[in-house]
Short mmCIF file of C-alpha atoms and ligand atoms in Angstrom, two decimals:
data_model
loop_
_atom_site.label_atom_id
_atom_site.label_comp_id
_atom_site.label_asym_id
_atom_site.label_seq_id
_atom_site.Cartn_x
_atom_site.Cartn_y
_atom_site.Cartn_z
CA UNK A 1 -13.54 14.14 4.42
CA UNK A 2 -10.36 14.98 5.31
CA UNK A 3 -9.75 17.41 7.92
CA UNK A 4 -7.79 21.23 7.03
CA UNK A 5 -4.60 19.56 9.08
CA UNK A 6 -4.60 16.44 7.89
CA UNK A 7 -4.86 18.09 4.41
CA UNK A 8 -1.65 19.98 5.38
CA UNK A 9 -0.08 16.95 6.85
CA UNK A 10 -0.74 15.18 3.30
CA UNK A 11 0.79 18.11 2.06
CA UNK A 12 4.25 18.08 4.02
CA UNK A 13 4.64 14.49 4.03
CA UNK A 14 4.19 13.45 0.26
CA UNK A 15 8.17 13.23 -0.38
CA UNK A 16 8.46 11.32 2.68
CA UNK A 17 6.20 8.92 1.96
CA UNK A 18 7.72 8.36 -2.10
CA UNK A 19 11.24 8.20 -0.01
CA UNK A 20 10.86 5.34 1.99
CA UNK A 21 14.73 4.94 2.61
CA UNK A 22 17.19 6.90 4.84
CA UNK A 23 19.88 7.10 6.82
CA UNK A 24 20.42 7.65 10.25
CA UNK A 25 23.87 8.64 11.77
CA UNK A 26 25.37 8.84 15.29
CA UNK A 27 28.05 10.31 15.90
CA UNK A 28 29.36 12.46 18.84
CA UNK A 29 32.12 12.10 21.60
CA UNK A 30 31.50 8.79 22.21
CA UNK A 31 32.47 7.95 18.75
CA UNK A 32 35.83 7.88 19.91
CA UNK A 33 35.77 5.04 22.67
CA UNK A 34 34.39 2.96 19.96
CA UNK A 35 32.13 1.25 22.76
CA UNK A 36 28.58 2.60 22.36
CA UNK A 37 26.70 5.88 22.35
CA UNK A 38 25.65 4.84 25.66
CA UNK A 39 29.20 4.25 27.17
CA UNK A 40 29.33 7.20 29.41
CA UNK A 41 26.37 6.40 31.18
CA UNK A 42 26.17 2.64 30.84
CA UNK A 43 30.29 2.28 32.21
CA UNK A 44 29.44 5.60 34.87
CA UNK A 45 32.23 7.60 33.59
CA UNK A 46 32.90 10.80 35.65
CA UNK A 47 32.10 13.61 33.80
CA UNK A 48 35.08 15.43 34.35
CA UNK A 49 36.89 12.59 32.42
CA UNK A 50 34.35 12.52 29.68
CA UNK A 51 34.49 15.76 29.12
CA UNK A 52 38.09 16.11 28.28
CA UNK A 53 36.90 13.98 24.70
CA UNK A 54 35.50 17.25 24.09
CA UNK A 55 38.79 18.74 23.47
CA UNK A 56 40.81 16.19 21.31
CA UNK A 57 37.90 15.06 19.14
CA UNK A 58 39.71 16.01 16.19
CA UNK A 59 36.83 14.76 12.78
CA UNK A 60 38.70 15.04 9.44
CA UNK A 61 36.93 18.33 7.53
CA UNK A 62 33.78 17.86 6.01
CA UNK A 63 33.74 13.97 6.90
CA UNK A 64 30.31 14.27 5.98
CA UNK A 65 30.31 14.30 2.50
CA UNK A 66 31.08 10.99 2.32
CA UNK A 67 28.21 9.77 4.39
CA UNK A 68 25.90 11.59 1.76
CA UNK A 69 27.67 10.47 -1.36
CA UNK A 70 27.10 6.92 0.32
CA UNK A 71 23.69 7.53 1.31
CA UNK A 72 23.06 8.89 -2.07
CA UNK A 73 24.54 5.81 -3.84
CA UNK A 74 23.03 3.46 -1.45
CA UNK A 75 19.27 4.79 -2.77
CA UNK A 76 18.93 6.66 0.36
CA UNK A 77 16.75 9.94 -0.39
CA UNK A 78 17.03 11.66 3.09
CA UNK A 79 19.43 11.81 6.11
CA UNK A 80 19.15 12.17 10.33
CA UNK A 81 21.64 12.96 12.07
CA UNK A 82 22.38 13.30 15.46
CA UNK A 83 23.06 17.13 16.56
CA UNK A 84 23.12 16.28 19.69
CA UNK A 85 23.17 12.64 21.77
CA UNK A 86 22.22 12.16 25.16
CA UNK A 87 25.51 13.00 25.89
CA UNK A 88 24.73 16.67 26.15
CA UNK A 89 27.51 17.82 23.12
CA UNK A 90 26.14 20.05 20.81
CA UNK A 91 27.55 19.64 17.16
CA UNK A 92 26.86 22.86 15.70
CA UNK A 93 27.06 26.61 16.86
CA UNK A 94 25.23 26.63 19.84
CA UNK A 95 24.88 29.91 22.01
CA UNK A 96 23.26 27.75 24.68
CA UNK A 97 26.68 25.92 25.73
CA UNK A 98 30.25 26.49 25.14
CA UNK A 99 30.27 22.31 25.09
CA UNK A 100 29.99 22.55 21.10
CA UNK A 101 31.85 21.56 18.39
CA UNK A 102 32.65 25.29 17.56
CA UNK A 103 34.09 25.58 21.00
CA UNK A 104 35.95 22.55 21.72
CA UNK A 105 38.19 20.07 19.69
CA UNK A 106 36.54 20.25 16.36
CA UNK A 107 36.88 23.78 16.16
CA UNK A 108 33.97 23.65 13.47
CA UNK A 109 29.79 23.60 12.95
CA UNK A 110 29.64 20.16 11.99
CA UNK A 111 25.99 20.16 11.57
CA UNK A 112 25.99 23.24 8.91
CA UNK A 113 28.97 21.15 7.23
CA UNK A 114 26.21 17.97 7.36
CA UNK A 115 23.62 20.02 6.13
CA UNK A 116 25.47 21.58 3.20
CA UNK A 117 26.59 17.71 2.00
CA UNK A 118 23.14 16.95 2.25
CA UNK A 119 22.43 19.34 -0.25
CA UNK A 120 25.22 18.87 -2.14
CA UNK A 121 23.98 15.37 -3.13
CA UNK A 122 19.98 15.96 -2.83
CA UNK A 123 18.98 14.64 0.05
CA UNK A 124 16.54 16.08 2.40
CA UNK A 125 18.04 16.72 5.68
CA UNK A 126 17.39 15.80 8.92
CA UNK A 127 18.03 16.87 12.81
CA UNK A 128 18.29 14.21 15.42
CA UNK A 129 18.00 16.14 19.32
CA UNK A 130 18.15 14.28 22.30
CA UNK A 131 15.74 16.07 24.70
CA UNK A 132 17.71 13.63 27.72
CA UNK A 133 20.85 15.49 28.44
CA UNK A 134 23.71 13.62 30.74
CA UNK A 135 25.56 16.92 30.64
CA UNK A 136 23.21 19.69 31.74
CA UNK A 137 23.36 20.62 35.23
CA UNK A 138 19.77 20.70 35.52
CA UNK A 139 19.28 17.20 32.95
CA UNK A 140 18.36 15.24 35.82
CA UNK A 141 16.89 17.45 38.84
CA UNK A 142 14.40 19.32 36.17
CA UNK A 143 12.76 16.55 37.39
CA UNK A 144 12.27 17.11 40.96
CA UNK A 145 13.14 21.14 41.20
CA UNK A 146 10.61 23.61 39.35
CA UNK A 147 13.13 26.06 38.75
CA UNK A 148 15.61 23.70 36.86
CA UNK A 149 13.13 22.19 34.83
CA UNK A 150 12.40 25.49 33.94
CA UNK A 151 16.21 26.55 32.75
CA UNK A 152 16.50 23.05 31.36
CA UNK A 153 13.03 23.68 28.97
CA UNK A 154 14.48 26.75 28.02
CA UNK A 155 17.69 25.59 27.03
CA UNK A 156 15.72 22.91 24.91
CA UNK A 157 13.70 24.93 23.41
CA UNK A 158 16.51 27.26 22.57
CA UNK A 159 19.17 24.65 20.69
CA UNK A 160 15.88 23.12 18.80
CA UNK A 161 15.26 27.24 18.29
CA UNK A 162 19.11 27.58 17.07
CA UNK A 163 18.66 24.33 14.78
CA UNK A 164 15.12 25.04 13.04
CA UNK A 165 16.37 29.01 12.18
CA UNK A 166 20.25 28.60 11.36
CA UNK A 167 20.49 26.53 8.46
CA UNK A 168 17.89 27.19 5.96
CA UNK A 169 14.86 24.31 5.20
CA UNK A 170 15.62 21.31 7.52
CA UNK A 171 12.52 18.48 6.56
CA UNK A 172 12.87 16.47 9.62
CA UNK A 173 12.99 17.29 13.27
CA UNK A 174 13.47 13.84 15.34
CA UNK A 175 13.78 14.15 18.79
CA UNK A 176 14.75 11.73 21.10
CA UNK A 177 14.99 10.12 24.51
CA UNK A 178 12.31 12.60 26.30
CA UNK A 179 13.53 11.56 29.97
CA UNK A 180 13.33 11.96 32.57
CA UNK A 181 10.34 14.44 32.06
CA UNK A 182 7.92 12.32 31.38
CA UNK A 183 5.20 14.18 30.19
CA UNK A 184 4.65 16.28 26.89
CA UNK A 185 3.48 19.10 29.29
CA UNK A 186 6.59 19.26 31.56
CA UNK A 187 8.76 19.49 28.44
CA UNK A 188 6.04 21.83 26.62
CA UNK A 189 6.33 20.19 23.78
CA UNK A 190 3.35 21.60 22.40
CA UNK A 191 4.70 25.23 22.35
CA UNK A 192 8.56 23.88 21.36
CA UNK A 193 6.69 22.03 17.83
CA UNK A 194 4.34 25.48 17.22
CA UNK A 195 7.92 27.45 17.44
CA UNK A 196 9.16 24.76 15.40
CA UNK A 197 6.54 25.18 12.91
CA UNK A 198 6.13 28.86 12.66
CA UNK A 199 10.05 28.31 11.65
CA UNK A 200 9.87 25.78 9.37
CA UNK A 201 6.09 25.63 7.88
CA UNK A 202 7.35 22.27 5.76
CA UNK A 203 9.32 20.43 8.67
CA UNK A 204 7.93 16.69 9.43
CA UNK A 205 8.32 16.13 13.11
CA UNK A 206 8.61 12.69 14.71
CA UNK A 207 6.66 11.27 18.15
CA UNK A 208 9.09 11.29 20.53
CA UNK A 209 8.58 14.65 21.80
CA UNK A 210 5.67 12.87 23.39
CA UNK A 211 3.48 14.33 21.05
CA UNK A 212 2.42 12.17 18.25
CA UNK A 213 2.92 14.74 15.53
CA UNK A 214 3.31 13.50 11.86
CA UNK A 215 4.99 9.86 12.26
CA UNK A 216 5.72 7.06 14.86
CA UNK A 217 9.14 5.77 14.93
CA UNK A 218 9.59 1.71 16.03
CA UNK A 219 12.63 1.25 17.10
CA UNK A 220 14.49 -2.60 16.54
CA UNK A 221 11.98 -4.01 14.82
CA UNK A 222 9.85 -3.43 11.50
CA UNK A 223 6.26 -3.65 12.17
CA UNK A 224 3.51 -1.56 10.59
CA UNK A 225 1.69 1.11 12.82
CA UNK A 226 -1.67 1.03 12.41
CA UNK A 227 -3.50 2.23 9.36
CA UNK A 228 -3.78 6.02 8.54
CA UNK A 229 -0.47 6.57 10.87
CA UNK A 230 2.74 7.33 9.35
CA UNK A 231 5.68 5.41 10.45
CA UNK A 232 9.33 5.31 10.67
CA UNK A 233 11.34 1.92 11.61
CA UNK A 234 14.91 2.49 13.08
CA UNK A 235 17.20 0.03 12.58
CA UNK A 236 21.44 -0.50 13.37
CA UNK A 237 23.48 -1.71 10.39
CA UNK A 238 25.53 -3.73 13.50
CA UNK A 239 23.90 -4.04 17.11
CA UNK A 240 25.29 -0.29 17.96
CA UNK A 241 23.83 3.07 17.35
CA UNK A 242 27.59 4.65 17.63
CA UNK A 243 30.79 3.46 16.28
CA UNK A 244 31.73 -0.01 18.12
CA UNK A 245 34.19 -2.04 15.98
CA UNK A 246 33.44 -4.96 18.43
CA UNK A 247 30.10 -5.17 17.22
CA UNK A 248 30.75 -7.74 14.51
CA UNK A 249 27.03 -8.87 13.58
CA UNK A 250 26.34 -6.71 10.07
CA UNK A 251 22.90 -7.29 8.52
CA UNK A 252 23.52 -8.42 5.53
CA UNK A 253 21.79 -6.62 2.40
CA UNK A 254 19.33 -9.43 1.96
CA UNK A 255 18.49 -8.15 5.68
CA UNK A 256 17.99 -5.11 5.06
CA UNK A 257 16.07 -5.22 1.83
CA UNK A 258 14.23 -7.52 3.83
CA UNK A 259 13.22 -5.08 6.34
CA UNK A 260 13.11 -2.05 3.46
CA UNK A 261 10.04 -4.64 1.85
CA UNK A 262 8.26 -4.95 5.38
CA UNK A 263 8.40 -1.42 5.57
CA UNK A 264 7.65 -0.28 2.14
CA UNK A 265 4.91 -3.46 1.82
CA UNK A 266 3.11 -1.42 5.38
CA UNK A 267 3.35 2.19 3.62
CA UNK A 268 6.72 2.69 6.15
CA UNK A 269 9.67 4.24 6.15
CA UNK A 270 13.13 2.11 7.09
CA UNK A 271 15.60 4.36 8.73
CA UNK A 272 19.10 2.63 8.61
CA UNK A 273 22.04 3.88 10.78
CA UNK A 274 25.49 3.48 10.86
CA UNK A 275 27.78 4.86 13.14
CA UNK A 276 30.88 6.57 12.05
CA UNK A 277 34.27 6.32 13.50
CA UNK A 278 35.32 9.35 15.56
CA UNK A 279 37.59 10.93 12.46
CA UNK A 280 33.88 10.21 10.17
CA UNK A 281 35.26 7.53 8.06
CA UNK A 282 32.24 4.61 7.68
CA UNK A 283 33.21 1.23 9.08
CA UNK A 284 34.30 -0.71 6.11
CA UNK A 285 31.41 -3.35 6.76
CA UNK A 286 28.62 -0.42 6.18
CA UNK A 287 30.40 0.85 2.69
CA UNK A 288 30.69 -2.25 0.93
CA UNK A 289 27.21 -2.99 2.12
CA UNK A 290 25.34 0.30 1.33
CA UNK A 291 27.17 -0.51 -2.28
CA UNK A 292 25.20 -3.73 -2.51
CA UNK A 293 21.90 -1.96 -2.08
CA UNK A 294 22.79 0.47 -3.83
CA UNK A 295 23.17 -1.45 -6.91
CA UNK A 296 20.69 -3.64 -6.04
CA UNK A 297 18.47 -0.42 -5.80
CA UNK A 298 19.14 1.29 -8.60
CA UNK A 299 17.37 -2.21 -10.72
CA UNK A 300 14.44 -2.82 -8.56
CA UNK A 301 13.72 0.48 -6.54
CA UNK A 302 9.98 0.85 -8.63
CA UNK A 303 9.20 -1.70 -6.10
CA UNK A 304 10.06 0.24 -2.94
CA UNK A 305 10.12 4.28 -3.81
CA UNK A 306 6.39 6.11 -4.53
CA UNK A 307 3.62 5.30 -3.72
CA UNK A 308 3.40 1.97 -2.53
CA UNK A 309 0.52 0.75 -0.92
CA UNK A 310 -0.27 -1.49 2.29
CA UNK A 311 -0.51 -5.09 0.95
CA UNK A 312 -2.32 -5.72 4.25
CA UNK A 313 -5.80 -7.43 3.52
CA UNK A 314 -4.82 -7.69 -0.31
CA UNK A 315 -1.61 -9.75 -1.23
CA UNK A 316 -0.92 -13.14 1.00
CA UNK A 317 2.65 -14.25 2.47
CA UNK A 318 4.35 -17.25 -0.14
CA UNK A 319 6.95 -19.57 1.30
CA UNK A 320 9.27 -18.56 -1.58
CA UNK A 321 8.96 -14.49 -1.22
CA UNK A 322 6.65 -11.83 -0.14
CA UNK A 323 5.15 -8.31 -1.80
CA UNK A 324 5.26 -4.82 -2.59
CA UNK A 325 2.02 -3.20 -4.01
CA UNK A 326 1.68 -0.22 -6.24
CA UNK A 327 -1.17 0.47 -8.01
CA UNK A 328 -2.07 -2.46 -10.32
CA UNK A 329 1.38 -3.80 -9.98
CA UNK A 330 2.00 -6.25 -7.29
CA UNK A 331 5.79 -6.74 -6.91
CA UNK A 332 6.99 -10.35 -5.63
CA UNK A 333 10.20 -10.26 -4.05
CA UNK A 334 11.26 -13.97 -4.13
CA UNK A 335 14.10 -14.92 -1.85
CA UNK A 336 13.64 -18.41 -1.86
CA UNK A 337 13.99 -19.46 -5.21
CA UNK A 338 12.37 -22.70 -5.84
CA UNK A 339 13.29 -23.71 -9.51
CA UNK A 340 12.25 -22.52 -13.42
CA UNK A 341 8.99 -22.72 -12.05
CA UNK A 342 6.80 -20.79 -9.83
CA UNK A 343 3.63 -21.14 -8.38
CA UNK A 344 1.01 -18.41 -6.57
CA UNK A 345 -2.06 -19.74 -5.69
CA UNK A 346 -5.40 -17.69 -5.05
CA UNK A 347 -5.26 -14.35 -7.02
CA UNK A 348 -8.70 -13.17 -8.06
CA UNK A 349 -7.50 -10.88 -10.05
CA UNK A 350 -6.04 -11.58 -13.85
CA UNK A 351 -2.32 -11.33 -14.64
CA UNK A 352 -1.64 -9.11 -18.06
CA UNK A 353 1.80 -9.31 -17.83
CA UNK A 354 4.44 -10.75 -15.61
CA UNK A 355 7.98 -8.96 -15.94
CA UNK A 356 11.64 -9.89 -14.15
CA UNK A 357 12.75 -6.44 -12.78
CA UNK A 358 16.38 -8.37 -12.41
CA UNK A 359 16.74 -9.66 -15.58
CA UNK A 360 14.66 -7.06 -17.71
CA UNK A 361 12.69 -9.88 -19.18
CA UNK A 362 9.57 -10.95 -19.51
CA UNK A 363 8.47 -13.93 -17.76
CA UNK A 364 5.97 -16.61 -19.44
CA UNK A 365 2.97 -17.50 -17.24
CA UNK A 366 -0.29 -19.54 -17.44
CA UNK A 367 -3.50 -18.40 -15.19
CA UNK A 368 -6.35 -20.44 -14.23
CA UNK A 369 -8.89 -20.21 -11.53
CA UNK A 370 -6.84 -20.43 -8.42
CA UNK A 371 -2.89 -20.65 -9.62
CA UNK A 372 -0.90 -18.77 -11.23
CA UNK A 373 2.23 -20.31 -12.64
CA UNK A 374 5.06 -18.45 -13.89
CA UNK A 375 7.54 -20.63 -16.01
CA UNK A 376 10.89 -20.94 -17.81
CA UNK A 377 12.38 -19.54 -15.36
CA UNK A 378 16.23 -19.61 -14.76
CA UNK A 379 17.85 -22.86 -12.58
CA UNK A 380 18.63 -20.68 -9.52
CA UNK A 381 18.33 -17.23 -8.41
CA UNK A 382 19.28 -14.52 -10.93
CA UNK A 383 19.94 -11.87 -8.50
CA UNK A 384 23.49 -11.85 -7.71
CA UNK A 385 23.65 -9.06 -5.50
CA UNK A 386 21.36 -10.46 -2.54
CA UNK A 387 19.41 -13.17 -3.58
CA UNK A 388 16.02 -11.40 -4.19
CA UNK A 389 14.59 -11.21 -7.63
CA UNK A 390 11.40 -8.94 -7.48
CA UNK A 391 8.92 -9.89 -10.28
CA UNK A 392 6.12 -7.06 -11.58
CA UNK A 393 2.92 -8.88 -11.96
CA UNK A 394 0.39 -6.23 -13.88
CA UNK A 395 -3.10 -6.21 -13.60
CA UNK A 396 -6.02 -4.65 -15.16
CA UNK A 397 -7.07 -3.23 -11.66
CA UNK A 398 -6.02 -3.38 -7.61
CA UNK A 399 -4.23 -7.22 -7.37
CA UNK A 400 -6.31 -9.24 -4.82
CA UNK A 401 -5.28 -13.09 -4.04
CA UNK A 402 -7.19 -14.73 -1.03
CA UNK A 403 -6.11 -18.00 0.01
CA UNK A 404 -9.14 -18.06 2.43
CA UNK A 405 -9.35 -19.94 5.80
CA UNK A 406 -5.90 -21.82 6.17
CA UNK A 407 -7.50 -25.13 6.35
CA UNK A 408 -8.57 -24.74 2.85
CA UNK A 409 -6.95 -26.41 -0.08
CA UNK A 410 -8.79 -27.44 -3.43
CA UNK A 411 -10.15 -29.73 -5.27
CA UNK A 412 -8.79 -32.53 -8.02
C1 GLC B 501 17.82 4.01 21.28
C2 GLC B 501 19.21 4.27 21.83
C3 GLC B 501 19.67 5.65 21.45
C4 GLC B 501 19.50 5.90 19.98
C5 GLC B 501 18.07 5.65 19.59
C6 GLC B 501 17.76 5.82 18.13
O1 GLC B 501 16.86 4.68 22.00
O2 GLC B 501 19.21 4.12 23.21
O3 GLC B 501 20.98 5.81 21.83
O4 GLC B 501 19.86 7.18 19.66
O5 GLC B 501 17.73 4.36 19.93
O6 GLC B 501 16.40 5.66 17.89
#
């Protein structure tokens, strides 16, 4: 039996856990050295200096837009961005500081200009907050002087106030960086996400507020939290949270679908980012990519979007692909494509049907005992947008294929 909260927590997450895809953007001051989101701390750049990018950041109007017309055509179903970076500058209309976007260069609320593109194309919205803040006066000696740990909670809890009241239903509070308090007491995080709550009853909060709330978030890698958790894997499109056109290595979209099956195959989400250039223009790198997926979406997205189950204990890895489960329907995903015919050994399950999502065909296949071979297949791979062509294999009832102990093979 489940429990009243984790009732409501069913409740609040269900589109999050159909959406499997979003997209994460950072962008701030540091946009416009082009060298990192962690440049002003990781190069020790005076403040006095940094602070004067405050002043002639000047983002073309409603750059954002664009990101959620992208994100949109991409298959992305919900956005994050960052309202505010470890670098302490606030993007909307903050009371707390004049260092905002209202107040400085921009001259505009760039997150109520995110939030309204957001809606404009349907996708839920997100707030990224950095709880670390290089630009507070009390960001690092909250940690050794009561009294400034005290002004610098407030001040938290007042911008994450501002954010959760000012712009209608936001579905996704993800902090960040909680340092250097290290504790979810010292930032009371507990009181901050009941505020947050009472504000927005629907709003899915992340675990880096030290509290582990409704979802984890791995960060660089794809690997399934454990089962019953919710989980979120963060990714860069290019080695760099923040613009940095020296960053050169792209994942490519076979990557990323890649990491989008992990995720989806674990009952994750896969949040990728991509870093805008200071005027909000996408590096050309992420558009023509995002259009890749995006097409390559729009054919085989039954296999990723819904209600996908773990494949964990039920589906086995092949040399030539790997799954997505839904239901009856296991979805193989084959990236190595081996020929016009293909062979999966050890379902116990029986095949009814076997369809090609990429080429809207149906695929001949013969089942015995412990193989399952699907044939007439074309000479090489027929996806031509990354190299993955996701068959539907439908069963009668849950797929299960056990290969059993590794050392086994079989007979005659
Ligand atoms: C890392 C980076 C930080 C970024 C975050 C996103 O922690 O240091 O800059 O915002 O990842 O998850």
């Amino acid at each position: 039996m489940k429990t009243k909260a984790e009732r409501e927590r069913d409740k609040r997450m269900r589109w999050w856990r159909q959406a499997r895809f979003g997209m994460f953007i950072h962008w701030g001051l540091y946009s416009q050295i082009g060298r990192h989101e962690w440049v002003m701390n990781r190069e020790r750049i005076p403040l006095s200096d940094y602070e004067r990018l405050a002043d002639i950041w000047k983002p073309e109007p409603r750059a954002a837009r664009f990101w959620a017309k992208m994100a949109r055509q991409a298959g992305m179903k919900y956005m994050v961005m960052t309202t505010k970076h470890h670098e302490g500058f606030c993007l909307w209309d903050t009371q707390q500081t004049d260092y905002n976007a209202v107040k400085r260069g921009p001259g505009r609320d760039l997150v109520k200009e995110y939030v309204e593109a957001c809606r404009e194309f349907g996708l839920k919205i997100g707030f990224y907050y950095s709880l670390m803040d290089w630009h507070h006066p009390d960001g690092v000696n909250c940690l050794y002087d009561e009294k400034a740990r005290q002004r610098f909670v407030k001040f938290t809890h007042n911008c994450v106030r501002e954010l959760c009241s000012r712009y209608g239903r936001i579905d996704i509070l993800w902090y960040d960086g909680p340092a250097p308090l290290r504790t979810p007491e010292l930032w009371e995080s507990r009181k901050m996400n009941a505020m947050v709550r009472k504000l927005q009853p629907w709003i899915i909060i992340n675990n880096r507020s030290l509290l582990p709330e409704d979802f984890g978030t791995p960060e660089g890698h794809v690997t399934p939290e454990s089962e019953g958790r919710d989980w979120e894997a963060c990714m860069t499109f290019n080695d760099s949270w923040g613009y940095m056109p020296s960053a050169i290595d792209w994942k490519s979209p076979r990557q990323v679908l890649e990491m989008l099956r992990t995720a989806a195959a674990g009952s994750g989400n896969f949040l990728l980012n991509v870093g805008p250039a200071p005027d909000g223009a996408f590096p050309q790198e992420a558009i023509e990519r995002l259009k890749v997926l995006g097409r390559w979406l729009s054919k085989h997205g039954e296999a990723v979007y819904g209600d996908v189950d773990r494949i964990e204990g039920r589906l086995e890895w092949m040399p030539a692909g790997n799954w997505t489960l839904k239901g009856n329907n296991a979805y193989f995903w084959c990236s190595r494509w081996v020929g016009q015919e293909l062979v999966i050994g050890g379902f116990q399950t029986k095949v009814q049907r076997v369809f090609c999502l990429t080429t809207g065909q149906p695929v001949n296949f013969r089942q015995s005992e412990k193989r399952l071979l699907l044939s007439g297949l074309p000479a090489r791979n027929p996806d031509s947008e990354a190299g993955i062509t996701v068959f539907r294999l439908e069963f009668n009832r849950k797929p299960l294929q056990k290969l059993g102990p590794c050392c086994q093979v079989i007979d005659g």
